[in-house]
C-alpha positions as semicolon CSV with decimal commas, in nm:
position;residue;x (nm);y (nm);z (nm)
1;M;9,494;4,987;8,563
2;V;9,270;4,743;8,750
3;G;9,433;4,819;9,085
4;L;9,413;5,195;9,034
5;S;9,046;5,170;8,935
6;I;8,965;4,969;9,247
7;A;9,156;5,212;9,467
8;W;8,977;5,513;9,320
9;R;8,633;5,353;9,345
10;G;8,700;5,240;9,701
11;A;8,816;5,584;9,808
12;R;8,509;5,741;9,644
13;D;8,298;5,516;9,864
14;G;8,480;5,636;10,174
15;A;8,735;5,358;10,229
16;A;9,086;5,430;10,353
17;V;9,305;5,299;10,069
18;T;9,679;5,249;10,028
19;I;9,830;5,143;9,696
20;V;10,150;4,943;9,737
21;D;10,342;4,940;9,409
22;P;10,699;5,046;9,323
23;T;10,582;5,186;8,988
24;P;10,206;5,249;9,003
25;G;10,038;5,267;8,665
26;R;10,340;5,141;8,474
27;G;10,239;4,780;8,424
28;A;10,084;4,613;8,121
29;S;9,822;4,888;8,081
30;W;10,090;5,153;8,018
31;A;10,218;4,950;7,722
32;A;9,869;4,880;7,581
33;A;9,689;5,036;7,285
34;G;9,363;5,113;7,465
35;M;9,119;4,928;7,240
36;L;8,775;4,869;7,392
37;A;8,669;4,603;7,146
38;P;8,460;4,323;7,299
39;V;8,283;4,246;6,970
40;T;8,579;4,259;6,734
41;E;8,798;4,054;6,967
42;V;8,539;3,790;7,059
43;R;8,684;3,441;7,064
44;Y;8,531;3,098;7,029
45;N;8,436;2,921;7,354
46;E;8,465;3,245;7,555
47;E;8,099;3,346;7,558
48;E;8,087;3,402;7,935
49;L;8,390;3,627;7,915
50;L;8,222;3,813;7,630
51;R;7,924;3,887;7,852
52;L;8,153;4,027;8,121
53;N;8,341;4,232;7,860
54;L;8,017;4,375;7,719
55;A;7,886;4,463;8,065
56;S;8,208;4,650;8,146
57;H;8,208;4,816;7,803
58;H;7,861;4,955;7,871
59;M;7,990;5,105;8,198
60;F;8,263;5,308;8,031
61;P;8,077;5,632;7,951
62;R;7,976;5,681;8,314
63;F;8,315;5,558;8,439
64;V;8,490;5,812;8,216
65;A;8,258;6,099;8,311
66;E;8,307;6,042;8,683
67;L;8,682;5,995;8,648
68;E;8,734;6,307;8,438
69;S;8,531;6,504;8,689
70;D;8,739;6,376;8,982
71;A;9,075;6,407;8,808
72;D;9,003;6,723;8,606
73;L;9,194;6,553;8,324
74;P;9,081;6,407;7,989
75;V;9,122;6,034;7,928
76;G;9,090;6,029;7,548
77;Y;8,775;5,818;7,529
78;R;8,661;5,798;7,165
79;A;8,352;5,622;7,030
80;C;8,527;5,573;6,697
81;G;8,427;5,222;6,593
82;M;8,641;4,935;6,467
83;L;8,706;4,808;6,116
84;L;8,829;4,452;6,071
85;V;8,973;4,409;5,721
86;A;9,086;4,132;5,486
87;R;9,398;4,179;5,274
88;D;9,334;3,875;5,053
89;N;9,077;3,607;4,974
90;D;9,193;3,378;5,255
91;D;9,150;3,658;5,507
92;N;8,811;3,735;5,358
93;A;8,699;3,376;5,412
94;A;8,820;3,399;5,772
95;L;8,618;3,718;5,818
96;A;8,307;3,538;5,697
97;D;8,354;3,285;5,978
98;V;8,411;3,565;6,232
99;L;8,095;3,747;6,123
100;A;7,886;3,430;6,136
101;F;8,005;3,372;6,493
102;Q;7,935;3,733;6,593
103;Q;7,587;3,720;6,448
104;R;7,508;3,387;6,618
105;L;7,584;3,567;6,944
106;G;7,357;3,857;6,851
107;L;7,644;4,106;6,826
108;D;7,621;4,424;6,621
109;A;7,860;4,374;6,330
110;R;7,815;4,445;5,960
111;R;7,989;4,299;5,653
112;L;8,149;4,534;5,399
113;R;8,283;4,494;5,050
114;G;8,638;4,610;4,990
115;S;8,521;4,933;4,827
116;E;8,295;5,007;5,126
117;A;8,583;4,951;5,368
118;R;8,801;5,190;5,170
119;A;8,522;5,447;5,164
120;L;8,532;5,444;5,544
121;E;8,913;5,449;5,557
122;P;9,067;5,589;5,236
123;G;9,415;5,506;5,362
124;L;9,355;5,134;5,319
125;V;9,540;4,961;5,037
126;S;9,333;4,936;4,718
127;S;9,348;4,556;4,718
128;I;9,150;4,518;5,043
129;R;8,902;4,235;4,980
130;G;8,641;4,307;5,246
131;G;8,575;4,403;5,604
132;I;8,355;4,398;5,910
133;V;8,259;4,723;6,078
134;V;8,170;4,730;6,447
135;E;8,049;5,076;6,539
136;G;8,017;4,989;6,908
137;D;8,386;4,907;6,965
138;H;8,575;5,209;7,090
139;Q;8,912;5,320;7,227
140;I;9,065;5,510;7,516
141;D;9,408;5,665;7,556
142;N;9,549;5,416;7,804
143;R;9,825;5,644;7,929
144;A;9,591;5,939;7,976
145;L;9,362;5,700;8,164
146;V;9,645;5,597;8,396
147;E;9,738;5,960;8,468
148;A;9,375;6,047;8,539
149;L;9,336;5,753;8,776
150;M;9,653;5,853;8,960
151;A;9,528;6,210;8,997
152;A;9,179;6,099;9,103
153;C;9,325;5,862;9,362
154;R;9,537;6,138;9,511
155;G;9,240;6,373;9,511
156;R;9,038;6,117;9,706
157;G;9,311;6,070;9,966
158;V;9,460;5,740;9,848
159;A;9,806;5,685;9,995
160;F;10,089;5,556;9,774
161;E;10,357;5,326;9,914
162;T;10,615;5,291;9,637
163;R;10,766;4,969;9,762
164;S;10,745;4,615;9,632
165;V;10,520;4,360;9,800
166;A;10,705;4,057;9,934
167;G;10,416;3,869;10,086
168;I;10,080;3,851;10,257
169;E;10,077;3,822;10,638
170;R;9,808;3,624;10,819
171;A;9,664;3,578;11,167
172;G;9,501;3,239;11,156
173;N;9,286;3,225;10,844
174;A;9,257;3,602;10,809
175;V;9,495;3,847;10,650
176;S;9,667;4,083;10,892
177;G;9,910;4,280;10,680
178;I;10,137;4,324;10,382
179;E;10,508;4,250;10,400
180;L;10,706;4,500;10,197
181;G;11,022;4,427;10,005
182;D;11,230;4,627;10,254
183;G;11,110;4,414;10,547
184;R;10,853;4,657;10,685
185;S;10,487;4,569;10,722
186;I;10,157;4,748;10,673
187;A;9,878;4,626;10,899
188;T;9,540;4,578;10,731
189;K;9,230;4,363;10,753
190;A;9,159;4,366;10,380
191;I;9,389;4,319;10,082
192;V;9,308;4,341;9,713
193;L;9,569;4,153;9,516
194;A;9,595;4,323;9,175
195;A;9,956;4,242;9,089
196;G;9,901;4,128;8,732
197;A;10,162;3,893;8,594
198;R;10,370;3,933;8,913
199;T;10,104;3,769;9,129
200;P;10,286;3,432;9,168
201;E;10,590;3,612;9,315
202;I;10,402;3,718;9,629
203;R;10,450;3,490;9,930
204;G;10,152;3,366;10,124
205;V;9,918;3,354;9,826
206;P;9,785;3,014;9,711
207;A;9,936;2,904;9,382
208;L;9,757;3,062;9,088
209;P;9,838;2,973;8,725
210;I;9,914;3,326;8,608
211;R;10,193;3,377;8,358
212;P;10,339;3,677;8,173
213;V;10,247;3,696;7,804
214;K;10,483;3,938;7,637
215;G;10,348;4,194;7,393
216;Q;10,553;4,433;7,181
217;L;10,396;4,734;7,012
218;L;10,499;5,050;6,828
219;H;10,408;5,417;6,837
220;L;10,422;5,595;6,502
221;R;10,349;5,963;6,433
222;S;10,263;6,168;6,127
223;R;10,473;6,473;6,042
224;D;10,183;6,720;6,061
225;A;10,000;6,551;6,353
226;S;9,707;6,456;6,129
227;P;9,554;6,111;6,198
228;V;9,621;5,845;5,934
229;L;9,299;5,663;6,026
230;T;8,970;5,774;6,174
231;R;8,887;5,453;6,359
232;N;9,059;5,144;6,494
233;V;9,165;4,913;6,211
234;R;9,248;4,548;6,258
235;G;9,379;4,282;6,027
236;L;9,422;3,920;6,123
237;D;9,785;3,985;6,222
238;V;9,793;4,346;6,343
239;Y;9,584;4,629;6,482
240;M;9,623;5,005;6,447
241;V;9,475;5,253;6,692
242;P;9,484;5,620;6,584
243;R;9,510;5,907;6,830
244;P;9,383;6,260;6,755
245;D;9,735;6,403;6,789
246;G;9,864;6,204;6,490
247;R;10,004;5,907;6,679
248;L;9,926;5,557;6,558
249;V;9,966;5,265;6,798
250;V;10,054;4,942;6,616
251;G;10,041;4,610;6,795
252;A;10,088;4,364;6,927
253;T;10,286;4,045;6,953
254;V;10,178;3,754;7,174
255;E;10,488;3,579;7,308
256;E;10,552;3,318;7,575
257;Q;10,889;3,462;7,676
258;G;10,853;3,515;8,050
259;F;10,947;3,863;8,165
260;D;11,173;3,932;7,868
261;E;11,188;4,313;7,830
262;R;11,365;4,325;7,494
263;V;11,225;4,493;7,187
264;T;11,326;4,262;6,903
265;A;11,401;4,348;6,542
266;G;11,183;4,062;6,424
267;A;10,878;4,189;6,611
268;V;10,926;4,544;6,482
269;H;10,964;4,412;6,127
270;D;10,658;4,187;6,147
271;L;10,433;4,456;6,295
272;L;10,541;4,720;6,045
273;N;10,510;4,481;5,753
274;A;10,161;4,367;5,855
275;A;10,050;4,727;5,906
276;Y;10,203;4,839;5,574
277;E;10,015;4,568;5,386
278;L;9,692;4,728;5,507
279;V;9,783;5,098;5,522
280;P;10,083;5,180;5,298
281;E;10,099;5,537;5,428
282;I;10,256;5,417;5,751
283;A;10,588;5,397;5,563
284;E;10,603;5,777;5,585
285;L;10,538;5,794;5,959
286;E;10,805;5,845;6,223
287;L;10,875;5,557;6,458
288;V;10,875;5,741;6,791
289;E;10,854;5,463;7,047
290;T;10,864;5,089;7,103
291;A;10,705;4,933;7,410
292;V;10,691;4,598;7,587
293;G;10,422;4,484;7,829
294;H;10,346;4,160;8,007
295;R;9,981;4,060;8,011
296;P;9,871;3,839;8,302
297;G;9,752;3,526;8,125
298;T;9,550;3,237;8,267
299;P;9,482;2,887;8,129
300;D;9,128;2,981;8,022
301;N;9,205;3,346;7,926
302;A;8,954;3,462;8,189
303;P;9,028;3,687;8,488
304;L;9,037;3,597;8,855
305;I;8,794;3,818;9,046
306;G;8,675;3,761;9,402
307;P;8,775;3,620;9,741
308;L;9,060;3,374;9,779
309;V;9,090;3,129;10,071
310;H;9,190;3,372;10,349
311;D;8,940;3,609;10,508
312;G;8,998;3,961;10,383
313;L;9,193;3,859;10,070
314;L;9,037;3,952;9,736
315;V;9,191;3,893;9,398
316;A;9,162;4,101;9,082
317;T;9,414;3,975;8,832
318;G;9,462;3,752;8,527
319;H;9,277;3,989;8,290
320;Y;9,510;3,898;8,002
321;R;9,419;4,118;7,701
322;N;9,121;4,282;7,874
323;G;9,271;4,471;8,166
324;I;9,157;4,813;8,049
325;L;8,823;4,695;7,915
326;L;8,737;4,514;8,240
327;A;8,860;4,784;8,479
328;P;8,516;4,942;8,545
329;I;8,329;4,620;8,622
330;T;8,618;4,467;8,817
331;A;8,637;4,778;9,036
332;D;8,261;4,769;9,089
333;I;8,265;4,401;9,189
334;I;8,561;4,426;9,425
335;V;8,446;4,743;9,600
336;T;8,100;4,591;9,646
337;L;8,252;4,277;9,800
338;L;8,473;4,486;10,029
339;S;8,162;4,661;10,160
340;G;8,018;4,325;10,262
341;S;7,749;4,327;9,996
342;T;7,685;4,072;9,723
343;A;7,827;4,159;9,384
344;S;7,568;4,259;9,128
345;W;7,742;4,038;8,870
346;D;7,760;3,660;8,898
347;I;8,134;3,604;8,931
348;E;8,135;3,230;9,001
349;R;8,277;3,162;8,653
350;F;8,568;3,395;8,730
351;A;8,630;3,298;9,092
352;P;9,000;3,242;9,177
353;A;8,897;2,929;9,364
354;R;8,844;2,748;9,033
355;F;9,222;2,711;9,005
356;V;9,295;2,663;9,374
357;A;9,056;2,368;9,376
358;L;9,238;2,214;9,080
359;E;9,575;2,266;9,250
360;N;9,456;2,098;9,569
361;A;9,305;1,809;9,373
362;S;9,635;1,740;9,200
């Protein structure tokens, strides 16, 4: 998602762009749910990341309008809001802490009683104890977004090389090309490394502490294609993202299992059970798909955006759970840097060099 967004934005600005990827658009973003929820998913001690998330979130309406115009395809962007709910008193106490944190940060979130939450979403179980509604958190159909980016890239003349990347080639301290998995090379003076969790596998790149964080999720569907929910609903252990066509995306696990591709019975059970405790109607839905993705995690959960050691090498990876949310601002930053200008956003906090410096020091 990040790489496609950069390629499209770069081509729109007149750059000659080649995407090198054996399966473009089929990484972690294909297996995502498409939540755009910077407020609901805010975490303690990640205030700088929150600011970046909010800035990118605000860019989405224009990003979507321009992309849909270029691609002539819809991307399923919905300003539907998010409802965070408590199934019991312990969860309700946890929500009180979440709301207090959100309000300290000046975020737009509102506390609800259980009855008010059920008035918004009648499908919630009657024992719901309370909730937080965040009207500004939205969603996008991640797979429709990928298809639109692919189409927009092609329409703007982006070339696709469906080969794996083996390494980065250099001439002195500057990049000179990309070594492909079949031994061929592509000469270039500028490379944007947006390889997600696979970044450490590419030769010639300084060591970066990026790891795959496995996530399993489910796609359910109602018999008559009617949505079970009207907005995103999240409990402390599960989230549910409704699509207008009756699909319901349920996710997602967070597992340190390397590049394990297996869908496990335990994960399916846990996700369905957690979702059922909040919305009993899901028991009547058809299980139509299971999916596994590998988020590119970093030690501080923040992305790596900017130049890295060698002249002409830019990095846009390590977005962890925020790859879709941060696609617009990451593309804007990287394309601006490629043009030789200064990025409009202060990216020092997210510079890849913060980890390279630590590696050299050790």
